[in-house]
Amino acid sequence: MAEKARSVDRACIELMEETKNFTIGSCWDRAEKQQPQCGFGLGGICCRICSMGPCQINPFGDEPKRGVCGADADTIAARNFIRMIAGGAAAHSDHGRGVAEVFQLAAKGEAPGYGIKDEQKLLQLAMDFGVEIGDRSVQDIAIDVGEVAMGIFGSQHGPIPFLKRAPLKRQALWRELGVEPRGVDREIVEIMHRTHIGVDMDPENLMLQGTRAALGDGWGGSMLATELQDILFHTPTPTLSRANLGVLEAEQVNIVIHGHEPLLSEMIVAVSQEPEMLKKAKAAGAKGINLAGICCTANEILMRHGVPLAGNFLQQESAIATGAVEAMVVDIQCLFASLPKVAECYHTKVITTAAKAKIPGATHIQFEEHDALNTARKIVNAAIENFPNRGKVRIPDVECDLIAGFSHETINYLLGGVFRASYKPLNDNIINGRIRGVAGVVGCNNTKCTHDNDHLTVVKELIANDVIVLQTGCSAIACAKEGLMLPEAAAKHAGPGLAEVCETVGIPPVLHMGSCVDNSRILMAAAAVVKEGGLGDDISDLPAAGSAPEWMSEKAISIGHYFVASGVYTVFGATFPTLGAPGFTDLLFNKYEKIVGGKWDFEPDPLAHARKMIDHIDKKRRALGLDKAKERVLMDMAARRELEKEFEEQPAG
Ligand code: NFS
């Protein structure tokens, strides 16, 4: 079999020879050493839940058909699958809880460096939570909002308040199915209970609980993380930046921030601009201090400060291989255990900062919320002190401009203008067929795929077919590096209808909406489009689809399932963790559509993957009676003036 290329990213390819020198190999070398991988594990039909096992089911119909306790392939796969949801929902929600804790301290004035930056959003949240506004001070309102937010994690009876943001029909369906989350944590705990040996064995019933926990993530923990981060650090607006390893600076102290929470990285951004720090950097022989990000911490500080992206998940080792990184500062999630070992071959200091996430061999500098600025100063100092230890530097000359910062509020504003922020122009253009539909393309990198290739193929095919693409996570970083997040990408890559709309509004055809907890922004946008009218009365009526072409983490499964449970057809690439259990897979891929209006699908070929999404979008257009409108005449001047009139109040640019 011909060897699959490791990456299509030019910076990664350039560093490939260098990464082969790592004493523990690169992630690609280690992936090769794992081959062939266990078929039972891949198919989701290996059960390690009790010590009578591991039990494995023969997927080809011969014995063994059942585990020692009698569980068959479908029960085993269902238990494994919802445990993945629990892992993912726990990760997002615990991130949200961490933000809520700092939010509470900030509201009380007990966390120097933090404050309320978006009062408008605070008031909105206060209304959602039923917190009295009146003539109370911002501080008093924030204290109460923080209290309610913390309560949502531990609440026992629910339903959690953000469900009310969904279309009414969706809310009624969740109520009817009994899947409204009672509290974020409770649903995760109940998954662990139900999947313990000898409890819930019915795949459909297990999935109802999986659904409840996933909704507690999307409309609970993740949405809380996004909302509270926006209030603490401001809601993103369009911002110009750059992406790929070429953003590292040969003559500056480079600090790469990697992980997921913006709590500490926001402080590092502030501190690295202090004159005192710059003076120290110069004294160490550097011309300045340069910050760049990896994974979702990168997306957070990109969206709010324009800090450039060094790369996505599979570039964390390559970043160190440039020899130009003085410190890689990590917080939580998606960190390779290999980092300190890789760093041993260079001068890079790997600095862990979260009590929850330590890596053997790394330096630990504990992030103290009460004293965050000083924690950040310690870290920046450590990086500066490391500058003189540099060896050979090989920064690939590869980078690309991008525009990020498309929060749900910003899209609303850009489309509708300052006086009538609205999604109406988007809905109108979907109805008239200039835009065929909307896709959310999100998620990770996976060594099972050629790095970035599947994201780029899927997204290019979608926009070429007039589907506007909303992005988060490492998928967004892949497209940013490719230049798809620039307005000029519309003329180059988008179909004629989408290109016209992008040109008129001045937006790229691919919109960066943030980190993975910010998939909640996509839920908000979907709900807003339904509320705007003309495209049905539920998210499941929209000509829309979701995708994670190179997913790898449990968080992706939780995200995928809250999209499905919110009514979205969602396709995953790379691999799918239930394929050894045909009955359970049929539930996810087929029957689920009748239950929640959305369903799962799997397609590892990226072109076929995009085609499936487009076919689904067309199916929804037909159901809405919009298929005729798609036959458009080429735009003449009168039609163009008409389109411009629709956008007359939107700001220039
Ligand atoms: Ni999402 Fe963001 Fe990237 Fe995947 Fe990891 S960083 S939270 S899990 S790898 S997209």
XYZ file of C-alpha atoms in Angstrom, residues 64-313:
250
model
C -17.686 -14.720 20.525
C -20.878 -12.746 20.093
C -21.194 -11.699 23.725
C -19.015 -10.610 26.608
C -18.844 -12.570 29.865
C -21.788 -10.585 31.323
C -23.833 -11.232 28.175
C -23.458 -7.770 26.606
C -23.509 -7.849 22.809
C -21.689 -5.602 20.347
C -24.411 -2.928 20.357
C -24.519 -2.625 24.138
C -20.729 -2.517 24.358
C -20.408 0.091 21.588
C -23.200 2.215 23.070
C -21.568 2.186 26.509
C -18.192 3.085 25.038
C -19.704 5.828 22.903
C -21.529 7.596 25.698
C -18.437 7.321 27.889
C -16.702 9.290 25.153
C -19.485 11.871 25.395
C -18.937 11.987 29.162
C -15.200 12.560 28.690
C -15.744 15.315 26.164
C -18.559 17.026 28.053
C -16.490 16.874 31.252
C -13.518 18.532 29.547
C -15.546 21.398 28.087
C -17.607 21.866 31.187
C -14.711 21.795 33.603
C -13.097 24.460 31.432
C -16.360 26.432 31.781
C -16.316 25.952 35.540
C -12.749 27.257 35.734
C -13.835 30.389 33.898
C -16.871 30.758 36.169
C -14.625 30.606 39.234
C -12.390 33.383 37.947
C -15.494 35.311 36.890
C -16.770 35.174 40.466
C -13.438 36.381 41.849
C -13.317 39.165 39.259
C -16.867 40.241 40.082
C -15.905 40.523 43.734
C -12.753 42.423 42.866
C -10.573 39.610 44.218
C -8.664 38.831 41.017
C -6.417 41.731 40.010
C -6.012 41.961 36.244
C -9.508 40.682 35.487
C -12.658 42.755 35.152
C -15.958 43.069 33.329
C -15.104 44.085 29.764
C -18.455 43.479 28.052
C -21.234 45.006 30.160
C -23.797 44.578 27.399
C -23.294 40.842 27.407
C -23.364 40.748 31.208
C -26.804 42.360 31.157
C -27.989 39.902 28.508
C -26.841 37.007 30.655
C -28.469 38.542 33.730
C -31.763 38.570 31.825
C -31.288 34.944 30.721
C -30.644 33.953 34.330
C -33.440 36.054 35.846
C -30.943 38.196 37.777
C -32.377 41.576 38.749
C -30.827 44.504 36.873
C -32.735 47.666 37.954
C -30.288 50.341 39.042
C -27.879 47.859 40.595
C -24.139 48.215 40.047
C -22.324 46.175 37.409
C -20.411 44.506 40.217
C -23.535 43.388 42.092
C -25.118 42.055 38.915
C -21.905 40.204 38.019
C -21.720 38.594 41.479
C -25.242 37.215 41.062
C -24.615 36.108 37.476
C -21.480 34.261 38.655
C -23.508 32.568 41.382
C -26.164 31.333 38.936
C -23.478 30.224 36.446
C -21.704 28.111 39.073
C -25.040 26.653 40.114
C -25.756 25.338 36.619
C -22.889 22.849 36.884
C -24.197 21.316 40.074
C -27.943 21.794 39.684
C -30.037 18.661 40.235
C -33.405 19.378 38.697
C -32.884 21.666 35.706
C -33.643 22.294 32.984
C -30.486 24.324 32.431
C -31.397 27.906 31.417
C -29.706 28.212 28.000
C -32.059 25.602 26.519
C -34.473 28.532 26.252
C -32.239 29.998 23.540
C -33.162 27.142 21.185
C -36.169 27.364 18.850
C -39.435 26.619 20.677
C -40.082 23.472 18.657
C -36.660 22.088 19.614
C -37.271 22.838 23.280
C -40.605 20.997 23.127
C -38.947 17.980 21.481
C -36.251 17.789 24.167
C -38.951 17.989 26.847
C -40.975 15.249 25.187
C -37.934 12.961 24.879
C -36.929 13.640 28.479
C -33.425 14.726 27.499
C -33.325 18.224 28.998
C -30.162 18.348 31.099
C -30.880 18.775 34.808
C -27.389 19.967 35.589
C -24.118 19.782 33.673
C -22.281 17.536 36.148
C -25.241 15.318 36.991
C -25.592 14.071 33.418
C -21.910 13.183 33.198
C -22.051 11.282 36.491
C -25.156 9.439 35.361
C -23.335 8.250 32.230
C -20.592 6.791 34.428
C -23.239 5.073 36.558
C -25.309 3.725 33.687
C -22.264 2.329 31.907
C -20.938 0.557 35.003
C -21.190 -3.234 34.738
C -24.750 -4.434 35.035
C -26.771 -1.220 34.811
C -28.147 0.152 31.515
C -27.831 -2.267 28.596
C -30.338 -0.861 26.130
C -28.467 1.073 23.412
C -31.395 3.452 22.798
C -31.801 4.198 26.470
C -28.040 4.660 26.888
C -28.091 7.141 24.017
C -30.887 9.158 25.607
C -28.543 9.750 28.525
C -25.689 10.441 26.096
C -27.945 13.044 24.501
C -28.763 14.640 27.837
C -25.070 14.959 28.728
C -24.086 16.265 25.288
C -26.813 18.934 25.447
C -25.478 19.830 28.886
C -22.164 20.475 27.168
C -23.307 22.478 24.117
C -26.125 24.454 25.708
C -24.514 24.331 29.176
C -20.823 24.052 29.999
C -19.461 25.197 26.631
C -21.974 28.008 26.254
C -21.174 29.202 29.778
C -17.458 29.164 28.959
C -18.025 31.263 25.832
C -20.385 33.757 27.470
C -18.312 34.320 30.606
C -15.072 34.594 28.614
C -16.712 37.217 26.407
C -17.793 39.211 29.452
C -14.346 38.964 31.066
C -12.256 39.545 27.938
C -14.771 41.120 25.466
C -16.801 39.625 22.649
C -14.666 39.102 19.532
C -14.910 41.457 16.573
C -13.130 41.086 13.206
C -9.400 41.211 13.601
C -6.516 40.755 11.173
C -3.742 38.315 12.024
C -1.375 35.696 10.583
C -1.086 31.924 10.737
C 1.542 29.169 10.560
C 5.013 28.588 11.957
C 6.416 31.497 9.945
C 4.886 33.813 12.567
C 7.723 32.857 14.942
C 10.361 35.603 15.015
C 14.047 34.731 14.622
C 15.245 37.708 16.647
C 12.622 37.803 19.378
C 11.783 35.766 22.458
C 9.062 33.396 21.209
C 6.445 32.204 23.666
C 4.007 29.641 22.296
C 0.781 29.362 24.262
C -0.960 26.014 23.887
C -4.079 24.458 25.338
C -7.587 25.787 25.842
C -8.244 28.340 28.560
C -7.753 32.055 27.909
C -7.498 32.841 31.635
C -3.710 32.807 31.888
C -2.904 33.549 28.260
C -4.862 36.825 28.467
C -2.511 37.844 31.282
C 0.562 36.740 29.302
C -0.619 38.927 26.409
C -0.890 41.907 28.794
C 2.425 41.303 30.580
C 4.494 40.688 27.447
C 3.836 44.294 26.413
C 5.064 45.798 29.686
C 8.109 48.104 29.180
C 9.930 46.333 32.005
C 9.601 42.968 30.226
C 10.692 44.411 26.883
C 13.726 45.924 28.585
C 14.652 42.515 30.017
C 14.196 40.873 26.622
C 16.524 43.427 25.037
C 19.072 42.893 27.795
C 18.994 39.181 26.953
C 19.843 40.021 23.336
C 16.356 39.789 21.804
C 14.579 42.476 19.822
C 11.230 41.905 21.523
C 8.733 39.360 22.807
C 6.608 37.487 20.309
C 3.532 35.456 21.257
C 1.921 32.799 19.108
C -0.659 30.135 19.856
C -1.430 26.488 19.233
C -4.833 24.768 19.482
C -7.739 26.529 21.144
C -5.831 28.831 23.504
C -4.511 30.171 20.202
C -8.020 30.668 18.890
C -9.076 32.483 22.066
C -6.283 35.060 22.001
C -6.456 35.344 18.226
C -10.161 36.198 18.349
C -9.728 38.886 21.001
C -6.198 40.234 20.458
C -5.109 39.182 16.980
C -2.232 37.124 18.444
C -0.997 35.001 15.513
C -1.587 31.276 15.199
C 1.564 29.119 15.187
C -0.453 26.088 14.161
C -2.955 23.394 15.024
C -2.894 20.176 17.035
